[in-house]
PDB file of C-alpha atoms in Angstrom:
ATOM      1  CA  MET A   1      32.119 -26.068  35.409  1.00  0.00           C
ATOM      2  CA  SER A   2      32.284 -23.019  35.729  1.00  0.00           C
ATOM      3  CA  ASP A   3      34.719 -22.969  31.971  1.00  0.00           C
ATOM      4  CA  VAL A   4      31.631 -24.671  30.575  1.00  0.00           C
ATOM      5  CA  PHE A   5      28.477 -23.092  31.955  1.00  0.00           C
ATOM      6  CA  THR A   6      28.515 -19.263  32.568  1.00  0.00           C
ATOM      7  CA  THR A   7      25.405 -16.681  33.314  1.00  0.00           C
ATOM      8  CA  ARG A   8      24.546 -13.346  34.068  1.00  0.00           C
ATOM      9  CA  VAL A   9      20.787 -11.630  34.442  1.00  0.00           C
ATOM     10  CA  LEU A  10      19.892  -8.591  32.726  1.00  0.00           C
ATOM     11  CA  ASN A  11      18.039  -5.883  34.504  1.00  0.00           C
ATOM     12  CA  LEU A  12      15.996  -3.944  31.698  1.00  0.00           C
ATOM     13  CA  SER A  13      13.525  -1.211  32.054  1.00  0.00           C
ATOM     14  CA  THR A  14      10.652  -1.451  28.866  1.00  0.00           C
ATOM     15  CA  GLY A  15       8.416   1.571  29.643  1.00  0.00           C
ATOM     16  CA  THR A  16       4.770   1.377  29.991  1.00  0.00           C
ATOM     17  CA  ALA A  17       4.551   0.789  26.643  1.00  0.00           C
ATOM     18  CA  GLU A  18       4.472  -2.378  24.436  1.00  0.00           C
ATOM     19  CA  ARG A  19       7.436  -3.172  23.348  1.00  0.00           C
ATOM     20  CA  VAL A  20       9.998  -4.975  20.756  1.00  0.00           C
ATOM     21  CA  LEU A  21      13.358  -4.471  22.769  1.00  0.00           C
ATOM     22  CA  ASP A  22      16.569  -5.548  20.418  1.00  0.00           C
ATOM     23  CA  ILE A  23      18.877  -7.267  23.374  1.00  0.00           C
ATOM     24  CA  THR A  24      21.439  -8.677  20.181  1.00  0.00           C
ATOM     25  CA  GLY A  25      23.897  -6.227  21.772  1.00  0.00           C
ATOM     26  CA  ASP A  26      23.577  -7.802  25.605  1.00  0.00           C
ATOM     27  CA  CYS A  27      24.054 -11.029  24.158  1.00  0.00           C
ATOM     28  CA  GLU A  28      27.062 -10.313  21.857  1.00  0.00           C
ATOM     29  CA  SER A  29      28.420  -8.547  24.621  1.00  0.00           C
ATOM     30  CA  PHE A  30      27.878 -11.622  27.271  1.00  0.00           C
ATOM     31  CA  LEU A  31      29.365 -14.035  24.687  1.00  0.00           C
ATOM     32  CA  ARG A  32      32.920 -11.960  24.271  1.00  0.00           C
ATOM     33  CA  GLU A  33      33.254 -12.608  28.088  1.00  0.00           C
ATOM     34  CA  ALA A  34      31.633 -16.351  28.040  1.00  0.00           C
ATOM     35  CA  ALA A  35      32.529 -17.683  25.217  1.00  0.00           C
ATOM     36  CA  ALA A  36      35.722 -16.404  24.843  1.00  0.00           C
ATOM     37  CA  GLY A  37      36.114 -17.691  21.314  1.00  0.00           C
ATOM     38  CA  ARG A  38      34.232 -21.204  21.891  1.00  0.00           C
ATOM     39  CA  ASP A  39      31.417 -23.051  20.116  1.00  0.00           C
ATOM     40  CA  GLY A  40      28.616 -23.618  22.194  1.00  0.00           C
ATOM     41  CA  LEU A  41      24.683 -22.144  22.989  1.00  0.00           C
ATOM     42  CA  LEU A  42      23.626 -19.104  24.163  1.00  0.00           C
ATOM     43  CA  ASN A  43      20.069 -19.302  25.738  1.00  0.00           C
ATOM     44  CA  VAL A  44      18.151 -16.544  26.702  1.00  0.00           C
ATOM     45  CA  PHE A  45      15.341 -16.559  29.223  1.00  0.00           C
ATOM     46  CA  VAL A  46      12.968 -13.779  30.507  1.00  0.00           C
ATOM     47  CA  PRO A  47      11.630 -15.476  33.757  1.00  0.00           C
ATOM     48  CA  HIS A  48       8.187 -13.785  33.771  1.00  0.00           C
ATOM     49  CA  ALA A  49       4.838 -14.780  32.417  1.00  0.00           C
ATOM     50  CA  THR A  50       4.037 -11.873  30.344  1.00  0.00           C
ATOM     51  CA  ALA A  51       7.070 -11.505  28.332  1.00  0.00           C
ATOM     52  CA  GLY A  52       8.809 -13.420  25.318  1.00  0.00           C
ATOM     53  CA  ILE A  53      11.524 -13.979  23.463  1.00  0.00           C
ATOM     54  CA  ALA A  54      11.249 -13.227  19.393  1.00  0.00           C
ATOM     55  CA  VAL A  55      14.386 -13.703  16.741  1.00  0.00           C
ATOM     56  CA  LEU A  56      13.333 -11.069  14.166  1.00  0.00           C
ATOM     57  CA  GLU A  57      14.204  -8.389  12.043  1.00  0.00           C
ATOM     58  CA  THR A  58      14.418  -4.525  14.054  1.00  0.00           C
ATOM     59  CA  GLY A  59      14.386  -1.465  12.888  1.00  0.00           C
ATOM     60  CA  ALA A  60      12.137  -1.991   9.055  1.00  0.00           C
ATOM     61  CA  GLY A  61       8.800  -2.408  10.805  1.00  0.00           C
ATOM     62  CA  SER A  62       9.024  -5.703  11.307  1.00  0.00           C
ATOM     63  CA  ASP A  63       8.858  -5.305  15.552  1.00  0.00           C
ATOM     64  CA  ASP A  64       5.856  -3.178  15.292  1.00  0.00           C
ATOM     65  CA  ASP A  65       4.570  -5.675  12.614  1.00  0.00           C
ATOM     66  CA  LEU A  66       4.585  -8.199  15.560  1.00  0.00           C
ATOM     67  CA  LEU A  67       2.749  -5.639  17.993  1.00  0.00           C
ATOM     68  CA  ALA A  68       0.167  -5.251  15.230  1.00  0.00           C
ATOM     69  CA  ALA A  69      -0.005  -8.737  15.196  1.00  0.00           C
ATOM     70  CA  LEU A  70      -0.048  -9.302  18.568  1.00  0.00           C
ATOM     71  CA  HIS A  71      -2.963  -6.820  19.456  1.00  0.00           C
ATOM     72  CA  THR A  72      -5.095  -8.913  16.238  1.00  0.00           C
ATOM     73  CA  LEU A  73      -4.411 -11.939  17.539  1.00  0.00           C
ATOM     74  CA  LEU A  74      -4.359 -10.977  21.780  1.00  0.00           C
ATOM     75  CA  PRO A  75      -7.214  -8.079  21.510  1.00  0.00           C
ATOM     76  CA  ALA A  76      -6.482  -6.195  24.745  1.00  0.00           C
ATOM     77  CA  ASP A  77      -9.985  -6.055  26.051  1.00  0.00           C
ATOM     78  CA  ASP A  78     -12.127  -7.585  28.457  1.00  0.00           C
ATOM     79  CA  ARG A  79     -12.754 -11.316  27.033  1.00  0.00           C
ATOM     80  CA  TRP A  80     -10.560 -12.649  29.432  1.00  0.00           C
ATOM     81  CA  GLN A  81     -11.247 -14.266  32.205  1.00  0.00           C
ATOM     82  CA  HIS A  82      -7.697 -13.220  33.733  1.00  0.00           C
ATOM     83  CA  ARG A  83      -8.800  -9.342  34.819  1.00  0.00           C
ATOM     84  CA  HIS A  84      -6.300  -8.119  37.129  1.00  0.00           C
ATOM     85  CA  GLY A  85      -4.133  -5.269  36.243  1.00  0.00           C
ATOM     86  CA  SER A  86      -5.040  -2.884  33.082  1.00  0.00           C
ATOM     87  CA  PRO A  87      -7.623  -3.639  31.010  1.00  0.00           C
ATOM     88  CA  GLY A  88      -7.134  -6.557  29.107  1.00  0.00           C
ATOM     89  CA  HIS A  89      -3.747  -7.605  31.141  1.00  0.00           C
ATOM     90  CA  GLY A  90      -5.277 -11.294  30.818  1.00  0.00           C
ATOM     91  CA  ARG A  91      -3.573 -11.025  26.848  1.00  0.00           C
ATOM     92  CA  ASP A  92      -0.454 -10.593  28.789  1.00  0.00           C
ATOM     93  CA  HIS A  93      -0.429 -14.160  30.463  1.00  0.00           C
ATOM     94  CA  VAL A  94      -0.903 -15.857  26.908  1.00  0.00           C
ATOM     95  CA  LEU A  95       1.572 -14.234  24.811  1.00  0.00           C
ATOM     96  CA  PRO A  96       4.593 -17.035  26.147  1.00  0.00           C
ATOM     97  CA  ALA A  97       1.889 -18.956  24.330  1.00  0.00           C
ATOM     98  CA  LEU A  98       2.839 -17.580  21.000  1.00  0.00           C
ATOM     99  CA  VAL A  99       6.077 -15.676  21.882  1.00  0.00           C
ATOM    100  CA  PRO A 100       7.726 -18.595  24.304  1.00  0.00           C
ATOM    101  CA  PRO A 101       9.972 -16.895  27.492  1.00  0.00           C
ATOM    102  CA  HIS A 102      13.435 -18.095  25.518  1.00  0.00           C
ATOM    103  CA  ALA A 103      15.561 -19.201  23.305  1.00  0.00           C
ATOM    104  CA  THR A 104      18.505 -21.241  22.100  1.00  0.00           C
ATOM    105  CA  LEU A 105      20.488 -19.694  20.031  1.00  0.00           C
ATOM    106  CA  PRO A 106      24.159 -21.617  18.116  1.00  0.00           C
ATOM    107  CA  VAL A 107      27.549 -19.780  19.340  1.00  0.00           C
ATOM    108  CA  LEU A 108      30.331 -19.761  16.789  1.00  0.00           C
ATOM    109  CA  GLY A 109      33.729 -18.846  17.291  1.00  0.00           C
ATOM    110  CA  GLY A 110      32.147 -17.190  20.460  1.00  0.00           C
ATOM    111  CA  ARG A 111      29.700 -15.049  18.328  1.00  0.00           C
ATOM    112  CA  LEU A 112      26.109 -15.533  17.710  1.00  0.00           C
ATOM    113  CA  GLU A 113      25.232 -17.079  14.150  1.00  0.00           C
ATOM    114  CA  LEU A 114      22.234 -14.881  13.498  1.00  0.00           C
ATOM    115  CA  GLY A 115      21.302 -14.176  10.147  1.00  0.00           C
ATOM    116  CA  THR A 116      21.789 -10.789   7.990  1.00  0.00           C
ATOM    117  CA  TRP A 117      18.711  -8.608   9.467  1.00  0.00           C
ATOM    118  CA  GLN A 118      17.953 -11.104  12.729  1.00  0.00           C
ATOM    119  CA  SER A 119      17.639  -9.801  16.052  1.00  0.00           C
ATOM    120  CA  VAL A 120      17.368 -11.073  19.637  1.00  0.00           C
ATOM    121  CA  CYS A 121      14.389  -9.327  21.156  1.00  0.00           C
ATOM    122  CA  LEU A 122      12.332  -9.096  24.625  1.00  0.00           C
ATOM    123  CA  VAL A 123       9.018  -8.891  23.728  1.00  0.00           C
ATOM    124  CA  ASP A 124       6.352  -7.481  26.372  1.00  0.00           C
ATOM    125  CA  THR A 125       3.191  -6.148  26.141  1.00  0.00           C
ATOM    126  CA  ASN A 126       2.730  -5.880  29.886  1.00  0.00           C
ATOM    127  CA  LYS A 127       2.313  -1.968  30.142  1.00  0.00           C
ATOM    128  CA  ASP A 128       1.780  -2.796  34.560  1.00  0.00           C
ATOM    129  CA  ASN A 129       5.666  -4.118  34.555  1.00  0.00           C
ATOM    130  CA  PRO A 130       8.544  -2.155  33.101  1.00  0.00           C
ATOM    131  CA  GLU A 131      11.414  -3.777  34.771  1.00  0.00           C
ATOM    132  CA  ARG A 132      12.243  -6.834  33.613  1.00  0.00           C
ATOM    133  CA  LYS A 133      14.954  -9.737  34.144  1.00  0.00           C
ATOM    134  CA  VAL A 134      16.518 -11.617  31.207  1.00  0.00           C
ATOM    135  CA  ARG A 135      18.769 -14.621  32.314  1.00  0.00           C
ATOM    136  CA  LEU A 136      21.659 -15.443  29.423  1.00  0.00           C
ATOM    137  CA  SER A 137      23.509 -18.872  30.070  1.00  0.00           C
ATOM    138  CA  PHE A 138      26.356 -19.711  27.556  1.00  0.00           C
ATOM    139  CA  LEU A 139      26.784 -23.514  27.259  1.00  0.00           C
ATOM    140  CA  GLY A 140      29.941 -24.132  25.206  1.00  0.00           C
TER     141      GLY A 140
END
């Protein structure tokens, strides 16, 4: 099955501020080895209760717009019943309901089939956990 399914775990540091981290390059690097020119699917999964995976444009303000929208939808205040960690941390546990912890993307000829401005991003609003793992799995 190793010819059909390959996986790798990325260890990433997101720091102590809310962040949208572009991991497209990491995905492409993984696919150069794992897909070896084949068609298939890339699954990106973050095994954390307070982070998600998004496909969006970065560098033109959309990443900051996403964080601003999340602040509007999920304010970092004391309204949350989940109350351990920094103030408003309960919102971080609701984040994966809006920004899911996974994405499955098409791979054609060993390359991600993304739109011109699309990037694969780790979305992390949890300031209490700066170290993240992201599992990349290729099926093809």
